[in-house]
Amino acid sequence: MMKLSIVIPVYNVELFIRGTLDSIYKQGVDESLFEVIVVNDGTLDNSMAIVETFADVHSNLVIINQENQGLSAARNTGMRVA
């Protein structure tokens, strides 16, 4: 059973997403104890290219893609997956 799910809605956050993911993965918590769910809410910048570099290294990172529906809808999508 997953202990913790971290849902990150992504829409034009290229300047911040690397720092967000770095912070999560530098906590020293065993990656089998948590999952990171990134919801691509139709971002128009290079945010997802950055996320994909993390997904290549961290098997507990899940990417969900959807058309832009807004922050609340992106959070709700992540919660359903969690």
PDB file of N, CA and C in Angstrom:
ATOM      1  N   MET A   1       0.841  -1.178   0.000  1.00  0.00           N
ATOM      2  CA  MET A   1       0.000   0.000   0.000  1.00  0.00           C
ATOM      3  C   MET A   1       0.894   1.252   0.000  1.00  0.00           C
ATOM      4  N   MET A   2       0.527   2.205  -0.845  1.00  0.00           N
ATOM      5  CA  MET A   2       1.290   3.447  -0.943  1.00  0.00           C
ATOM      6  C   MET A   2       1.054   4.287   0.301  1.00  0.00           C
ATOM      7  N   LYS A   3       2.128   4.799   0.888  1.00  0.00           N
ATOM      8  CA  LYS A   3       2.038   5.610   2.103  1.00  0.00           C
ATOM      9  C   LYS A   3       1.694   7.059   1.806  1.00  0.00           C
ATOM     10  N   LEU A   4       2.182   7.582   0.668  1.00  0.00           N
ATOM     11  CA  LEU A   4       2.010   9.000   0.368  1.00  0.00           C
ATOM     12  C   LEU A   4       1.931   9.197  -1.139  1.00  0.00           C
ATOM     13  N   SER A   5       0.950   9.992  -1.560  1.00  0.00           N
ATOM     14  CA  SER A   5       0.837  10.385  -2.964  1.00  0.00           C
ATOM     15  C   SER A   5       0.980  11.900  -3.035  1.00  0.00           C
ATOM     16  N   ILE A   6       1.875  12.359  -3.876  1.00  0.00           N
ATOM     17  CA  ILE A   6       2.087  13.793  -4.075  1.00  0.00           C
ATOM     18  C   ILE A   6       1.571  14.129  -5.464  1.00  0.00           C
ATOM     19  N   VAL A   7       0.549  14.985  -5.519  1.00  0.00           N
ATOM     20  CA  VAL A   7      -0.059  15.369  -6.790  1.00  0.00           C
ATOM     21  C   VAL A   7       0.455  16.760  -7.172  1.00  0.00           C
ATOM     22  N   ILE A   8       1.000  16.867  -8.382  1.00  0.00           N
ATOM     23  CA  ILE A   8       1.531  18.141  -8.862  1.00  0.00           C
ATOM     24  C   ILE A   8       0.853  18.501 -10.177  1.00  0.00           C
ATOM     25  N   PRO A   9      -0.065  19.467 -10.142  1.00  0.00           N
ATOM     26  CA  PRO A   9      -0.635  19.968 -11.400  1.00  0.00           C
ATOM     27  C   PRO A   9       0.422  20.802 -12.134  1.00  0.00           C
ATOM     28  N   VAL A  10       0.515  20.625 -13.444  1.00  0.00           N
ATOM     29  CA  VAL A  10       1.528  21.337 -14.214  1.00  0.00           C
ATOM     30  C   VAL A  10       0.870  22.105 -15.357  1.00  0.00           C
ATOM     31  N   TYR A  11       1.038  23.421 -15.317  1.00  0.00           N
ATOM     32  CA  TYR A  11       0.607  24.284 -16.416  1.00  0.00           C
ATOM     33  C   TYR A  11       1.525  25.507 -16.429  1.00  0.00           C
ATOM     34  N   ASN A  12       2.417  25.540 -17.389  1.00  0.00           N
ATOM     35  CA  ASN A  12       3.353  26.654 -17.579  1.00  0.00           C
ATOM     36  C   ASN A  12       4.144  26.988 -16.310  1.00  0.00           C
ATOM     37  N   VAL A  13       4.782  25.980 -15.744  1.00  0.00           N
ATOM     38  CA  VAL A  13       5.580  26.156 -14.521  1.00  0.00           C
ATOM     39  C   VAL A  13       7.046  25.779 -14.755  1.00  0.00           C
ATOM     40  N   GLU A  14       7.504  26.005 -15.960  1.00  0.00           N
ATOM     41  CA  GLU A  14       8.868  25.638 -16.346  1.00  0.00           C
ATOM     42  C   GLU A  14       9.918  26.188 -15.389  1.00  0.00           C
ATOM     43  N   LEU A  15       9.708  27.368 -14.872  1.00  0.00           N
ATOM     44  CA  LEU A  15      10.693  27.991 -13.980  1.00  0.00           C
ATOM     45  C   LEU A  15      10.739  27.349 -12.596  1.00  0.00           C
ATOM     46  N   PHE A  16       9.715  26.578 -12.239  1.00  0.00           N
ATOM     47  CA  PHE A  16       9.603  26.081 -10.869  1.00  0.00           C
ATOM     48  C   PHE A  16       9.603  24.557 -10.733  1.00  0.00           C
ATOM     49  N   ILE A  17       9.287  23.842 -11.807  1.00  0.00           N
ATOM     50  CA  ILE A  17       9.052  22.396 -11.666  1.00  0.00           C
ATOM     51  C   ILE A  17      10.323  21.630 -11.296  1.00  0.00           C
ATOM     52  N   ARG A  18      11.459  22.022 -11.816  1.00  0.00           N
ATOM     53  CA  ARG A  18      12.707  21.319 -11.463  1.00  0.00           C
ATOM     54  C   ARG A  18      12.984  21.450  -9.957  1.00  0.00           C
ATOM     55  N   GLY A  19      12.845  22.653  -9.421  1.00  0.00           N
ATOM     56  CA  GLY A  19      13.067  22.864  -7.992  1.00  0.00           C
ATOM     57  C   GLY A  19      12.077  22.092  -7.140  1.00  0.00           C
ATOM     58  N   THR A  20      10.830  22.020  -7.600  1.00  0.00           N
ATOM     59  CA  THR A  20       9.805  21.267  -6.874  1.00  0.00           C
ATOM     60  C   THR A  20      10.167  19.791  -6.808  1.00  0.00           C
ATOM     61  N   LEU A  21      10.492  19.220  -7.955  1.00  0.00           N
ATOM     62  CA  LEU A  21      10.829  17.792  -7.998  1.00  0.00           C
ATOM     63  C   LEU A  21      12.149  17.505  -7.288  1.00  0.00           C
ATOM     64  N   ASP A  22      13.137  18.373  -7.444  1.00  0.00           N
ATOM     65  CA  ASP A  22      14.401  18.207  -6.705  1.00  0.00           C
ATOM     66  C   ASP A  22      14.130  18.157  -5.208  1.00  0.00           C
ATOM     67  N   SER A  23      13.310  19.056  -4.727  1.00  0.00           N
ATOM     68  CA  SER A  23      12.997  19.113  -3.300  1.00  0.00           C
ATOM     69  C   SER A  23      12.355  17.820  -2.813  1.00  0.00           C
ATOM     70  N   ILE A  24      11.427  17.296  -3.595  1.00  0.00           N
ATOM     71  CA  ILE A  24      10.750  16.045  -3.217  1.00  0.00           C
ATOM     72  C   ILE A  24      11.762  14.904  -3.128  1.00  0.00           C
ATOM     73  N   TYR A  25      12.587  14.773  -4.155  1.00  0.00           N
ATOM     74  CA  TYR A  25      13.485  13.622  -4.218  1.00  0.00           C
ATOM     75  C   TYR A  25      14.727  13.768  -3.337  1.00  0.00           C
ATOM     76  N   LYS A  26      15.008  14.934  -2.823  1.00  0.00           N
ATOM     77  CA  LYS A  26      16.160  15.114  -1.920  1.00  0.00           C
ATOM     78  C   LYS A  26      15.793  14.927  -0.453  1.00  0.00           C
ATOM     79  N   GLN A  27      14.580  14.520  -0.157  1.00  0.00           N
ATOM     80  CA  GLN A  27      14.151  14.331   1.228  1.00  0.00           C
ATOM     81  C   GLN A  27      14.753  13.078   1.871  1.00  0.00           C
ATOM     82  N   GLY A  28      15.247  12.175   1.058  1.00  0.00           N
ATOM     83  CA  GLY A  28      15.870  10.972   1.599  1.00  0.00           C
ATOM     84  C   GLY A  28      14.880   9.875   1.964  1.00  0.00           C
ATOM     85  N   VAL A  29      13.635  10.007   1.512  1.00  0.00           N
ATOM     86  CA  VAL A  29      12.609   8.997   1.795  1.00  0.00           C
ATOM     87  C   VAL A  29      12.700   7.909   0.730  1.00  0.00           C
ATOM     88  N   ASP A  30      12.594   6.662   1.150  1.00  0.00           N
ATOM     89  CA  ASP A  30      12.623   5.540   0.218  1.00  0.00           C
ATOM     90  C   ASP A  30      11.512   5.721  -0.817  1.00  0.00           C
ATOM     91  N   GLU A  31      11.861   5.643  -2.085  1.00  0.00           N
ATOM     92  CA  GLU A  31      10.899   5.897  -3.151  1.00  0.00           C
ATOM     93  C   GLU A  31       9.781   4.867  -3.234  1.00  0.00           C
ATOM     94  N   SER A  32       9.945   3.742  -2.563  1.00  0.00           N
ATOM     95  CA  SER A  32       8.857   2.757  -2.553  1.00  0.00           C
ATOM     96  C   SER A  32       7.733   3.168  -1.602  1.00  0.00           C
ATOM     97  N   LEU A  33       7.966   4.203  -0.802  1.00  0.00           N
ATOM     98  CA  LEU A  33       6.970   4.637   0.177  1.00  0.00           C
ATOM     99  C   LEU A  33       6.081   5.778  -0.323  1.00  0.00           C
ATOM    100  N   PHE A  34       6.398   6.332  -1.492  1.00  0.00           N
ATOM    101  CA  PHE A  34       5.570   7.425  -2.003  1.00  0.00           C
ATOM    102  C   PHE A  34       5.544   7.410  -3.528  1.00  0.00           C
ATOM    103  N   GLU A  35       4.541   8.087  -4.059  1.00  0.00           N
ATOM    104  CA  GLU A  35       4.450   8.264  -5.501  1.00  0.00           C
ATOM    105  C   GLU A  35       4.276   9.746  -5.805  1.00  0.00           C
ATOM    106  N   VAL A  36       4.753  10.140  -6.955  1.00  0.00           N
ATOM    107  CA  VAL A  36       4.589  11.511  -7.427  1.00  0.00           C
ATOM    108  C   VAL A  36       3.736  11.429  -8.683  1.00  0.00           C
ATOM    109  N   ILE A  37       2.587  12.078  -8.642  1.00  0.00           N
ATOM    110  CA  ILE A  37       1.667  12.090  -9.775  1.00  0.00           C
ATOM    111  C   ILE A  37       1.690  13.487 -10.370  1.00  0.00           C
ATOM    112  N   VAL A  38       2.230  13.602 -11.565  1.00  0.00           N
ATOM    113  CA  VAL A  38       2.298  14.881 -12.266  1.00  0.00           C
ATOM    114  C   VAL A  38       1.160  14.901 -13.277  1.00  0.00           C
ATOM    115  N   VAL A  39       0.294  15.902 -13.148  1.00  0.00           N
ATOM    116  CA  VAL A  39      -0.826  16.038 -14.074  1.00  0.00           C
ATOM    117  C   VAL A  39      -0.516  17.181 -15.034  1.00  0.00           C
ATOM    118  N   ASN A  40      -0.224  16.818 -16.268  1.00  0.00           N
ATOM    119  CA  ASN A  40       0.023  17.796 -17.320  1.00  0.00           C
ATOM    120  C   ASN A  40      -1.335  18.336 -17.759  1.00  0.00           C
ATOM    121  N   ASP A  41      -1.622  19.556 -17.366  1.00  0.00           N
ATOM    122  CA  ASP A  41      -2.913  20.178 -17.668  1.00  0.00           C
ATOM    123  C   ASP A  41      -2.806  21.013 -18.950  1.00  0.00           C
ATOM    124  N   GLY A  42      -2.227  20.406 -19.992  1.00  0.00           N
ATOM    125  CA  GLY A  42      -2.099  21.075 -21.273  1.00  0.00           C
ATOM    126  C   GLY A  42      -1.074  22.194 -21.289  1.00  0.00           C
ATOM    127  N   THR A  43       0.001  22.021 -20.542  1.00  0.00           N
ATOM    128  CA  THR A  43       1.018  23.066 -20.460  1.00  0.00           C
ATOM    129  C   THR A  43       1.573  23.424 -21.834  1.00  0.00           C
ATOM    130  N   LEU A  44       1.906  24.687 -22.015  1.00  0.00           N
ATOM    131  CA  LEU A  44       2.377  25.191 -23.301  1.00  0.00           C
ATOM    132  C   LEU A  44       3.882  25.437 -23.332  1.00  0.00           C
ATOM    133  N   ASP A  45       4.557  25.273 -22.188  1.00  0.00           N
ATOM    134  CA  ASP A  45       5.995  25.538 -22.124  1.00  0.00           C
ATOM    135  C   ASP A  45       6.763  24.220 -22.063  1.00  0.00           C
ATOM    136  N   ASN A  46       7.988  24.259 -21.596  1.00  0.00           N
ATOM    137  CA  ASN A  46       8.839  23.057 -21.543  1.00  0.00           C
ATOM    138  C   ASN A  46       8.779  22.326 -20.211  1.00  0.00           C
ATOM    139  N   SER A  47       7.760  22.574 -19.430  1.00  0.00           N
ATOM    140  CA  SER A  47       7.634  21.924 -18.120  1.00  0.00           C
ATOM    141  C   SER A  47       7.710  20.401 -18.227  1.00  0.00           C
ATOM    142  N   MET A  48       7.004  19.836 -19.178  1.00  0.00           N
ATOM    143  CA  MET A  48       6.942  18.380 -19.260  1.00  0.00           C
ATOM    144  C   MET A  48       8.259  17.764 -19.713  1.00  0.00           C
ATOM    145  N   ALA A  49       9.058  18.477 -20.468  1.00  0.00           N
ATOM    146  CA  ALA A  49      10.385  17.970 -20.832  1.00  0.00           C
ATOM    147  C   ALA A  49      11.222  17.797 -19.564  1.00  0.00           C
ATOM    148  N   ILE A  50      11.090  18.727 -18.649  1.00  0.00           N
ATOM    149  CA  ILE A  50      11.804  18.640 -17.374  1.00  0.00           C
ATOM    150  C   ILE A  50      11.271  17.476 -16.550  1.00  0.00           C
ATOM    151  N   VAL A  51       9.946  17.367 -16.477  1.00  0.00           N
ATOM    152  CA  VAL A  51       9.325  16.265 -15.723  1.00  0.00           C
ATOM    153  C   VAL A  51       9.775  14.919 -16.284  1.00  0.00           C
ATOM    154  N   GLU A  52       9.833  14.805 -17.589  1.00  0.00           N
ATOM    155  CA  GLU A  52      10.226  13.534 -18.211  1.00  0.00           C
ATOM    156  C   GLU A  52      11.653  13.137 -17.863  1.00  0.00           C
ATOM    157  N   THR A  53      12.546  14.107 -17.649  1.00  0.00           N
ATOM    158  CA  THR A  53      13.907  13.750 -17.232  1.00  0.00           C
ATOM    159  C   THR A  53      13.885  13.111 -15.841  1.00  0.00           C
ATOM    160  N   PHE A  54      12.981  13.559 -14.980  1.00  0.00           N
ATOM    161  CA  PHE A  54      12.837  12.945 -13.661  1.00  0.00           C
ATOM    162  C   PHE A  54      12.186  11.568 -13.780  1.00  0.00           C
ATOM    163  N   ALA A  55      11.193  11.442 -14.651  1.00  0.00           N
ATOM    164  CA  ALA A  55      10.498  10.163 -14.829  1.00  0.00           C
ATOM    165  C   ALA A  55      11.447   9.088 -15.347  1.00  0.00           C
ATOM    166  N   ASP A  56      12.442   9.492 -16.119  1.00  0.00           N
ATOM    167  CA  ASP A  56      13.431   8.533 -16.625  1.00  0.00           C
ATOM    168  C   ASP A  56      14.263   7.934 -15.497  1.00  0.00           C
ATOM    169  N   VAL A  57      14.386   8.641 -14.388  1.00  0.00           N
ATOM    170  CA  VAL A  57      15.246   8.218 -13.283  1.00  0.00           C
ATOM    171  C   VAL A  57      14.437   7.668 -12.101  1.00  0.00           C
ATOM    172  N   HIS A  58      13.214   8.111 -11.934  1.00  0.00           N
ATOM    173  CA  HIS A  58      12.409   7.752 -10.760  1.00  0.00           C
ATOM    174  C   HIS A  58      11.168   6.973 -11.185  1.00  0.00           C
ATOM    175  N   SER A  59      11.145   5.694 -10.844  1.00  0.00           N
ATOM    176  CA  SER A  59      10.034   4.833 -11.269  1.00  0.00           C
ATOM    177  C   SER A  59       8.732   5.138 -10.529  1.00  0.00           C
ATOM    178  N   ASN A  60       8.784   5.919  -9.467  1.00  0.00           N
ATOM    179  CA  ASN A  60       7.570   6.243  -8.715  1.00  0.00           C
ATOM    180  C   ASN A  60       6.908   7.532  -9.198  1.00  0.00           C
ATOM    181  N   LEU A  61       7.365   8.061 -10.331  1.00  0.00           N
ATOM    182  CA  LEU A  61       6.772   9.267 -10.903  1.00  0.00           C
ATOM    183  C   LEU A  61       5.838   8.864 -12.042  1.00  0.00           C
ATOM    184  N   VAL A  62       4.582   9.255 -11.922  1.00  0.00           N
ATOM    185  CA  VAL A  62       3.554   8.936 -12.910  1.00  0.00           C
ATOM    186  C   VAL A  62       3.140  10.227 -13.595  1.00  0.00           C
ATOM    187  N   ILE A  63       3.019  10.198 -14.911  1.00  0.00           N
ATOM    188  CA  ILE A  63       2.586  11.366 -15.672  1.00  0.00           C
ATOM    189  C   ILE A  63       1.200  11.106 -16.242  1.00  0.00           C
ATOM    190  N   ILE A  64       0.296  12.032 -15.994  1.00  0.00           N
ATOM    191  CA  ILE A  64      -1.049  11.988 -16.556  1.00  0.00           C
ATOM    192  C   ILE A  64      -1.182  13.209 -17.465  1.00  0.00           C
ATOM    193  N   ASN A  65      -1.633  12.999 -18.679  1.00  0.00           N
ATOM    194  CA  ASN A  65      -1.817  14.098 -19.623  1.00  0.00           C
ATOM    195  C   ASN A  65      -3.303  14.351 -19.846  1.00  0.00           C
ATOM    196  N   GLN A  66      -3.682  15.613 -19.822  1.00  0.00           N
ATOM    197  CA  GLN A  66      -5.058  15.976 -20.130  1.00  0.00           C
ATOM    198  C   GLN A  66      -5.075  17.356 -20.780  1.00  0.00           C
ATOM    199  N   GLU A  67      -6.168  17.667 -21.450  1.00  0.00           N
ATOM    200  CA  GLU A  67      -6.341  19.007 -21.997  1.00  0.00           C
ATOM    201  C   GLU A  67      -6.511  19.972 -20.841  1.00  0.00           C
ATOM    202  N   ASN A  68      -6.190  21.243 -21.077  1.00  0.00           N
ATOM    203  CA  ASN A  68      -6.299  22.234 -20.020  1.00  0.00           C
ATOM    204  C   ASN A  68      -7.725  22.324 -19.493  1.00  0.00           C
ATOM    205  N   GLN A  69      -7.852  22.074 -18.172  1.00  0.00           N
ATOM    206  CA  GLN A  69      -9.153  22.128 -17.506  1.00  0.00           C
ATOM    207  C   GLN A  69      -9.094  22.983 -16.253  1.00  0.00           C
ATOM    208  N   GLY A  70      -7.922  23.491 -15.936  1.00  0.00           N
ATOM    209  CA  GLY A  70      -7.770  24.327 -14.754  1.00  0.00           C
ATOM    210  C   GLY A  70      -7.168  23.572 -13.584  1.00  0.00           C
ATOM    211  N   LEU A  71      -6.709  24.341 -12.611  1.00  0.00           N
ATOM    212  CA  LEU A  71      -5.990  23.797 -11.462  1.00  0.00           C
ATOM    213  C   LEU A  71      -6.804  22.780 -10.672  1.00  0.00           C
ATOM    214  N   SER A  72      -8.044  23.115 -10.349  1.00  0.00           N
ATOM    215  CA  SER A  72      -8.861  22.202  -9.539  1.00  0.00           C
ATOM    216  C   SER A  72      -9.115  20.885 -10.253  1.00  0.00           C
ATOM    217  N   ALA A  73      -9.405  20.950 -11.539  1.00  0.00           N
ATOM    218  CA  ALA A  73      -9.641  19.726 -12.305  1.00  0.00           C
ATOM    219  C   ALA A  73      -8.371  18.879 -12.373  1.00  0.00           C
ATOM    220  N   ALA A  74      -7.214  19.525 -12.520  1.00  0.00           N
ATOM    221  CA  ALA A  74      -5.945  18.787 -12.554  1.00  0.00           C
ATOM    222  C   ALA A  74      -5.692  18.102 -11.214  1.00  0.00           C
ATOM    223  N   ARG A  75      -5.954  18.816 -10.123  1.00  0.00           N
ATOM    224  CA  ARG A  75      -5.805  18.201  -8.789  1.00  0.00           C
ATOM    225  C   ARG A  75      -6.739  17.007  -8.643  1.00  0.00           C
ATOM    226  N   ASN A  76      -7.970  17.184  -9.066  1.00  0.00           N
ATOM    227  CA  ASN A  76      -8.943  16.093  -8.945  1.00  0.00           C
ATOM    228  C   ASN A  76      -8.536  14.880  -9.780  1.00  0.00           C
ATOM    229  N   THR A  77      -7.990  15.107 -10.955  1.00  0.00           N
ATOM    230  CA  THR A  77      -7.477  13.990 -11.768  1.00  0.00           C
ATOM    231  C   THR A  77      -6.380  13.254 -11.006  1.00  0.00           C
ATOM    232  N   GLY A  78      -5.470  14.002 -10.414  1.00  0.00           N
ATOM    233  CA  GLY A  78      -4.397  13.373  -9.638  1.00  0.00           C
ATOM    234  C   GLY A  78      -4.918  12.592  -8.445  1.00  0.00           C
ATOM    235  N   MET A  79      -5.933  13.130  -7.787  1.00  0.00           N
ATOM    236  CA  MET A  79      -6.517  12.436  -6.639  1.00  0.00           C
ATOM    237  C   MET A  79      -7.178  11.122  -7.068  1.00  0.00           C
ATOM    238  N   ARG A  80      -7.828  11.116  -8.203  1.00  0.00           N
ATOM    239  CA  ARG A  80      -8.457   9.875  -8.690  1.00  0.00           C
ATOM    240  C   ARG A  80      -7.400   8.814  -8.963  1.00  0.00           C
ATOM    241  N   VAL A  81      -6.266   9.228  -9.510  1.00  0.00           N
ATOM    242  CA  VAL A  81      -5.186   8.279  -9.797  1.00  0.00           C
ATOM    243  C   VAL A  81      -4.555   7.759  -8.505  1.00  0.00           C
ATOM    244  N   ALA A  82      -4.425   8.644  -7.517  1.00  0.00           N
ATOM    245  CA  ALA A  82      -3.818   8.255  -6.242  1.00  0.00           C
ATOM    246  C   ALA A  82      -4.671   7.212  -5.564  1.00  0.00           C
TER     247      ALA A  82
END
